[in-house]
CSV table of C-alpha atoms in Angstrom, one decimal:
chain,number,residue,atom,x,y,z
A,653,MET,CA,137.5,153.6,112.9
A,654,LEU,CA,139.1,151.7,115.8
A,655,ASN,CA,137.0,149.0,117.4
A,656,ILE,CA,137.2,150.0,121.0
A,657,SER,CA,136.0,146.6,122.2
A,658,SER,CA,139.1,145.0,120.7
A,659,LEU,CA,141.5,146.9,122.9
A,660,PRO,CA,143.4,144.8,125.4
A,661,LYS,CA,142.3,144.9,129.1
A,662,ILE,CA,144.8,147.1,130.9
A,663,ASN,CA,145.5,148.4,134.5
A,664,GLY,CA,146.3,151.9,133.3
A,665,GLU,CA,143.9,154.3,131.6
A,666,TYR,CA,142.4,154.8,128.1
A,667,LYS,CA,141.2,158.2,127.0
A,668,PHE,CA,139.0,158.4,124.0
A,669,ASN,CA,139.0,161.3,121.5
A,670,GLU,CA,141.6,163.0,123.6
A,671,PRO,CA,142.5,166.5,122.5
A,672,MET,CA,146.2,166.6,121.6
A,673,SER,CA,146.2,170.3,122.4
A,674,ARG,CA,146.4,169.3,126.0
A,675,HIS,CA,149.5,167.3,125.4
A,676,THR,CA,151.7,169.7,123.3
A,677,TRP,CA,153.5,172.8,124.4
A,678,LEU,CA,152.1,174.5,121.2
A,679,ASN,CA,148.6,173.8,122.5
A,680,THR,CA,147.3,172.8,119.1
A,681,GLY,CA,146.2,169.6,117.4
A,682,GLY,CA,143.2,167.5,116.8
A,683,ASN,CA,142.1,164.5,118.9
A,684,ALA,CA,143.9,161.2,119.4
A,685,GLU,CA,141.4,158.4,118.7
A,686,VAL,CA,142.7,156.6,121.8
A,687,MET,CA,145.3,157.6,124.3
A,688,PHE,CA,146.8,154.9,126.5
A,689,LEU,CA,148.4,155.8,129.9
A,690,PRO,CA,150.0,152.5,131.1
A,691,GLN,CA,150.4,151.9,134.8
A,692,ASP,CA,153.8,150.3,134.5
A,693,ILE,CA,156.2,148.4,132.2
A,694,ASN,CA,154.2,145.2,132.6
A,695,ASP,CA,151.0,147.0,131.7
A,696,LEU,CA,152.7,148.5,128.6
A,697,GLN,CA,154.1,145.1,127.6
A,698,HIS,CA,150.7,143.4,128.0
A,699,PHE,CA,149.1,146.0,125.8
A,700,LEU,CA,151.7,145.7,123.0
A,701,GLN,CA,151.5,141.9,123.0
A,702,ASN,CA,147.8,141.9,122.7
A,703,ILE,CA,146.9,144.9,120.5
A,704,ASP,CA,145.7,144.3,117.0
A,705,LYS,CA,148.9,144.8,114.9
A,706,SER,CA,146.9,146.7,112.2
A,707,ILE,CA,146.2,149.5,114.7
A,708,PRO,CA,148.7,152.4,114.3
A,709,ILE,CA,150.7,153.3,117.5
A,710,PHE,CA,152.4,156.5,118.4
A,711,ILE,CA,154.6,157.2,121.4
A,712,ILE,CA,154.9,160.8,122.8
A,713,GLY,CA,156.7,162.4,125.6
A,714,SER,CA,155.7,165.7,127.2
A,715,GLY,CA,155.0,167.2,123.7
A,716,SER,CA,157.6,170.0,124.1
A,717,ASN,CA,158.9,169.5,120.6
A,718,LEU,CA,155.8,168.2,118.9
A,719,LEU,CA,153.2,169.6,116.4
A,720,VAL,CA,150.1,167.5,115.9
A,721,ARG,CA,148.0,168.3,112.9
A,722,ASP,CA,144.4,169.5,113.2
A,723,GLY,CA,142.9,166.3,111.9
A,724,GLY,CA,144.3,164.4,114.9
A,725,ILE,CA,145.8,160.9,115.1
A,726,ASP,CA,144.2,157.6,114.2
A,727,GLY,CA,145.0,154.7,116.4
A,728,VAL,CA,146.6,154.7,119.8
A,729,VAL,CA,148.9,157.4,121.3
A,730,ILE,CA,151.0,156.1,124.3
A,731,LYS,CA,152.2,158.5,126.9
A,732,LEU,CA,154.3,157.4,129.9
A,733,THR,CA,152.9,159.6,132.7
A,734,ASN,CA,152.8,157.2,135.6
A,735,LYS,CA,155.5,157.7,138.3
A,736,ASN,CA,156.6,154.1,137.6
A,737,PHE,CA,158.2,155.4,134.4
A,738,ALA,CA,160.1,158.1,136.3
A,739,SER,CA,162.6,156.0,138.2
A,740,LEU,CA,166.1,157.2,139.3
A,741,LYS,CA,169.1,155.1,140.3
A,742,PHE,CA,172.8,156.0,140.7
A,743,GLU,CA,175.2,153.1,140.7
A,744,ASN,CA,179.0,152.8,139.9
A,745,GLY,CA,179.1,156.3,138.3
A,746,ILE,CA,176.1,155.6,136.0
A,747,LEU,CA,172.8,157.4,136.4
A,748,TYR,CA,169.8,155.4,135.4
A,749,CYS,CA,166.7,157.5,134.5
A,750,GLY,CA,163.2,156.3,133.6
A,751,ALA,CA,161.8,157.6,130.3
A,752,GLY,CA,159.0,159.5,131.9
A,753,LEU,CA,161.2,161.6,134.2
A,754,GLN,CA,161.0,165.3,133.6
A,755,ASN,CA,164.4,166.6,132.6
A,756,PHE,CA,164.3,169.6,135.0
A,757,SER,CA,163.8,167.2,137.9
A,758,LEU,CA,167.4,165.9,137.5
A,759,LYS,CA,168.6,169.1,139.2
A,760,LYS,CA,168.0,167.8,142.7
A,761,VAL,CA,169.7,164.4,142.3
A,762,LEU,CA,172.7,165.9,140.5
A,763,ILE,CA,173.4,168.4,143.3
A,764,GLU,CA,172.7,165.9,146.1
A,765,ASN,CA,175.0,163.2,144.6
A,766,LYS,CA,177.6,165.6,143.1
A,767,ILE,CA,176.9,164.2,139.7
A,768,GLY,CA,178.5,166.3,136.9
A,769,GLY,CA,178.2,166.3,133.1
A,770,LEU,CA,174.5,166.2,132.8
A,771,GLU,CA,173.7,169.8,133.8
A,772,PHE,CA,172.7,170.7,130.3
A,773,ILE,CA,169.8,168.2,130.3
A,774,CYS,CA,168.1,170.1,133.1
A,775,SER,CA,167.5,173.0,130.8
A,776,ILE,CA,166.0,171.0,127.9
A,777,PRO,CA,162.2,171.0,128.0
A,778,GLY,CA,160.5,167.6,128.1
A,779,THR,CA,161.2,164.1,129.4
A,780,ILE,CA,164.2,161.8,129.5
A,781,GLY,CA,162.8,159.5,126.8
A,782,GLY,CA,162.4,162.4,124.4
A,783,LEU,CA,166.1,163.2,124.3
A,784,VAL,CA,167.1,160.3,122.0
A,785,ARG,CA,165.2,160.9,118.8
A,786,SER,CA,166.8,164.3,118.1
A,787,ASN,CA,170.1,163.7,120.0
A,788,ALA,CA,169.0,166.7,122.1
A,789,GLY,CA,171.6,169.1,123.3
A,790,CYS,CA,172.5,172.7,124.2
A,791,PHE,CA,175.3,174.7,125.7
A,792,GLY,CA,178.0,172.8,123.8
A,793,SER,CA,176.8,169.3,125.0
A,794,GLU,CA,174.4,166.7,123.5
A,795,LEU,CA,173.0,163.4,124.5
A,796,SER,CA,175.7,161.4,122.5
A,797,ASP,CA,178.3,162.8,124.9
A,798,VAL,CA,176.8,161.2,127.9
A,799,LEU,CA,174.6,158.3,126.9
A,800,GLU,CA,176.0,154.9,127.9
A,801,LYS,CA,173.0,152.6,127.0
A,802,ALA,CA,169.3,152.4,126.9
A,803,THR,CA,166.5,149.9,127.7
A,804,ILE,CA,163.8,149.8,125.0
A,805,MET,CA,160.6,148.0,124.3
A,806,ASP,CA,159.5,147.3,120.8
A,807,PHE,CA,155.9,147.3,119.6
A,808,ASN,CA,155.8,143.5,120.1
A,809,GLY,CA,156.5,143.9,123.8
A,810,ASN,CA,160.1,142.7,123.6
A,811,ILE,CA,162.5,144.4,126.0
A,812,THR,CA,166.1,144.9,124.9
A,813,GLU,CA,169.2,146.7,126.2
A,814,VAL,CA,171.0,148.7,123.5
A,815,THR,CA,174.2,150.8,123.4
A,816,ALA,CA,174.5,154.4,122.5
A,817,LYS,CA,176.1,153.3,119.2
A,818,ASP,CA,172.9,151.5,118.2
A,819,PHE,CA,171.2,154.9,117.8
A,820,ASN,CA,173.9,156.3,115.5
A,821,LEU,CA,173.5,159.7,117.1
A,822,SER,CA,174.5,162.8,115.1
A,823,TYR,CA,173.6,166.5,115.2
A,824,ARG,CA,169.9,166.6,116.1
A,825,ASN,CA,169.4,163.2,114.6
A,826,SER,CA,169.4,159.5,115.4
A,827,ASN,CA,168.5,156.2,113.7
A,828,PHE,CA,165.6,155.7,116.1
A,829,PRO,CA,163.2,152.9,114.9
A,830,GLU,CA,159.6,154.0,114.9
A,831,ASN,CA,158.6,150.8,116.8
A,832,TRP,CA,160.9,151.4,119.8
A,833,ILE,CA,159.8,152.9,123.1
A,834,ILE,CA,162.5,154.1,125.5
A,835,LEU,CA,162.0,152.8,129.0
A,836,GLU,CA,165.3,153.9,130.6
A,837,LEU,CA,168.5,155.7,129.7
A,838,ALA,CA,171.8,155.2,131.5
A,839,PHE,CA,174.2,158.2,131.6
A,840,LYS,CA,177.9,158.4,132.1
A,841,THR,CA,178.8,160.9,134.8
A,842,SER,CA,181.7,162.7,136.4
A,843,GLN,CA,182.2,164.0,139.9
A,844,LYS,CA,181.8,167.7,140.6
A,845,SER,CA,181.1,169.8,143.6
A,846,ALA,CA,177.5,170.7,144.4
A,847,GLU,CA,178.3,174.3,144.1
A,848,GLU,CA,179.8,174.0,140.7
A,849,ILE,CA,176.8,172.0,139.4
A,850,LEU,CA,174.3,174.5,140.8
A,851,LYS,CA,176.3,177.4,139.3
A,852,THR,CA,176.2,175.7,135.8
A,853,ILE,CA,172.5,174.9,136.0
A,854,ASN,CA,171.6,178.4,137.1
A,855,GLU,CA,173.8,180.0,134.4
A,856,ASN,CA,172.1,177.9,131.7
A,857,ALA,CA,168.7,178.8,133.0
A,858,GLU,CA,169.5,182.5,133.1
A,859,TYR,CA,170.8,182.4,129.6
A,860,ARG,CA,167.6,180.7,128.3
A,861,LYS,CA,165.5,183.3,130.2
A,862,THR,CA,167.4,186.2,128.7
A,863,HIS,CA,167.8,184.9,125.1
A,864,GLN,CA,164.9,182.6,124.4
A,865,PRO,CA,161.1,183.0,124.8
A,866,HIS,CA,159.5,181.6,128.0
A,867,ASN,CA,156.0,181.5,129.3
A,868,VAL,CA,154.6,181.4,125.8
A,869,ARG,CA,153.3,178.5,123.6
A,870,THR,CA,156.3,177.3,121.7
A,871,ALA,CA,158.0,174.0,120.8
A,872,GLY,CA,161.6,175.2,121.2
A,873,SER,CA,163.9,175.4,118.2
A,874,THR,CA,161.9,175.1,115.1
A,875,PHE,CA,164.6,174.3,112.6
A,876,LYS,CA,168.0,172.5,112.8
A,877,ASN,CA,171.0,174.8,112.3
A,878,PRO,CA,172.6,174.2,108.9
A,879,ALA,CA,176.3,174.0,108.7
A,880,LYS,CA,176.8,177.3,107.0
A,881,MET,CA,174.7,179.6,109.1
A,882,PRO,CA,172.4,179.5,112.2
A,883,ALA,CA,168.7,179.0,111.4
A,884,TRP,CA,167.7,182.2,113.1
A,885,LYS,CA,169.9,184.3,110.8
A,886,LEU,CA,168.4,182.6,107.7
A,887,ILE,CA,164.9,183.3,109.0
A,888,LYS,CA,165.7,186.9,109.6
A,889,ALA,CA,167.4,187.3,106.2
A,890,VAL,CA,164.2,186.4,104.4
A,891,GLY,CA,162.0,188.6,106.7
A,892,GLY,CA,160.6,185.6,108.6
A,893,ASP,CA,161.0,187.5,111.9
A,894,THR,CA,158.1,189.7,111.0
A,895,LEU,CA,156.0,187.2,109.1
A,896,LYS,CA,152.7,186.0,110.7
A,897,ILE,CA,150.1,183.5,109.6
A,898,GLY,CA,147.0,183.3,111.6
A,899,GLY,CA,148.1,183.1,115.2
A,900,ALA,CA,151.5,181.8,114.4
A,901,SER,CA,154.7,183.9,114.3
A,902,PHE,CA,158.4,183.8,115.3
A,903,SER,CA,159.5,185.1,118.6
A,904,PRO,CA,161.0,188.6,118.6
A,905,LEU,CA,163.4,187.3,121.3
A,906,HIS,CA,164.7,184.5,119.1
A,907,CYS,CA,163.3,184.0,115.6
A,908,ASN,CA,164.0,180.2,115.4
A,909,PHE,CA,161.2,179.8,118.0
A,910,LEU,CA,157.8,179.5,116.5
A,911,ILE,CA,155.1,180.7,118.9
A,912,ASN,CA,151.3,180.4,119.1
A,913,ASP,CA,149.6,183.6,120.4
A,914,GLY,CA,146.7,181.5,121.6
A,915,THR,CA,144.7,181.6,118.4
A,916,ALA,CA,146.8,179.6,116.0
A,917,ASN,CA,145.9,176.1,114.8
A,918,ALA,CA,148.4,173.5,113.7
A,919,LYS,CA,147.9,174.5,110.0
A,920,ASP,CA,148.9,178.1,110.8
A,921,ILE,CA,152.1,176.9,112.4
A,922,GLU,CA,153.1,174.3,109.8
A,923,THR,CA,152.3,176.7,106.9
A,924,LEU,CA,154.5,179.4,108.5
A,925,GLY,CA,157.3,177.0,108.9
A,926,ASN,CA,157.0,175.6,105.4
A,927,THR,CA,156.8,179.2,104.0
A,928,ILE,CA,160.1,180.0,105.7
A,929,ILE,CA,161.7,176.8,104.3
A,930,GLU,CA,160.6,177.8,100.8
A,931,LYS,CA,161.9,181.4,101.1
A,932,VAL,CA,165.3,180.3,102.5
A,933,LYS,CA,165.6,177.8,99.7
A,934,ILE,CA,164.9,180.4,97.0
A,935,GLN,CA,167.0,183.2,98.5
A,936,GLU,CA,169.9,181.4,100.2
A,937,ASN,CA,169.9,178.0,98.4
A,938,ILE,CA,169.8,176.3,101.8
A,939,THR,CA,167.1,173.8,102.8
A,940,LEU,CA,166.1,174.2,106.4
A,941,GLU,CA,165.0,171.0,108.2
A,942,TRP,CA,162.2,170.9,110.9
A,943,GLU,CA,163.5,170.1,114.4
A,944,VAL,CA,159.9,170.0,115.6
A,945,LYS,CA,158.4,166.6,115.0
A,946,ILE,CA,155.1,166.8,113.0
A,947,ILE,CA,152.5,163.9,113.2
A,948,GLY,CA,148.9,163.3,112.5
A,949,LYS,CA,146.6,164.1,109.6
A,950,SER,CA,145.5,167.4,108.1
A,951,GLN,CA,141.9,168.5,108.8
A,952,SER,CA,139.6,167.6,105.9
């Protein structure tokens, strides 16, 4: 049990026994023992420099690709919600974006400044900082194509600038140290007309609306696509498209999207996913890998 009185004095906000269902797109999960919402970089740095190092720390973004188990999370969950983490600067062809910036909010700055090459990011759910861990991508592009460098803070409060190569980005994967917090990403860009940028963003949005579930509780793509076959085909091949556990099932629009009908708990969702992994392994001799990040402890 965390000693609350030992927590550093901060300018931001602490939330105690905070339901993680409020912070994930799947709307499931137990409580975070403590959630810390820093006011700015200095506040975050002060906290990390003064927190008891035996206390576990987790960093989350918007929770768009996150499953928190029903037993919740011991320690401190950090979430960069303050506008001070959502900075934007365009300089010498490089776009600098704060980690807390919502991806969709790039649309306006791209069009106004005729910045091309980043249109795909606008259609990825979540925040800028969340792009790195999974080398997020869609529509034939991924973060590794456009990332120039990043500013990070480690759990000791040290701030460092690292290059894209330091993450060793590959398909839906990166060598992302657990004790790094993304503060800012710097993107390479190209020049395009505002009309062309808008057209690409709208086409991407229309495709997602037509081919993927929306306005439902989901965490996006559930599994990474294996080299041999798309994950959705493997799920369908083992009957996963019609399988349901509790309130968890796969979307009839795209069966690599796990959805919560509003009654599922985290155990339902994780059990359904693991059931599919087992079925595909037995029938197709392929091991599916979770694309959704799973954290926390199971309910006792």
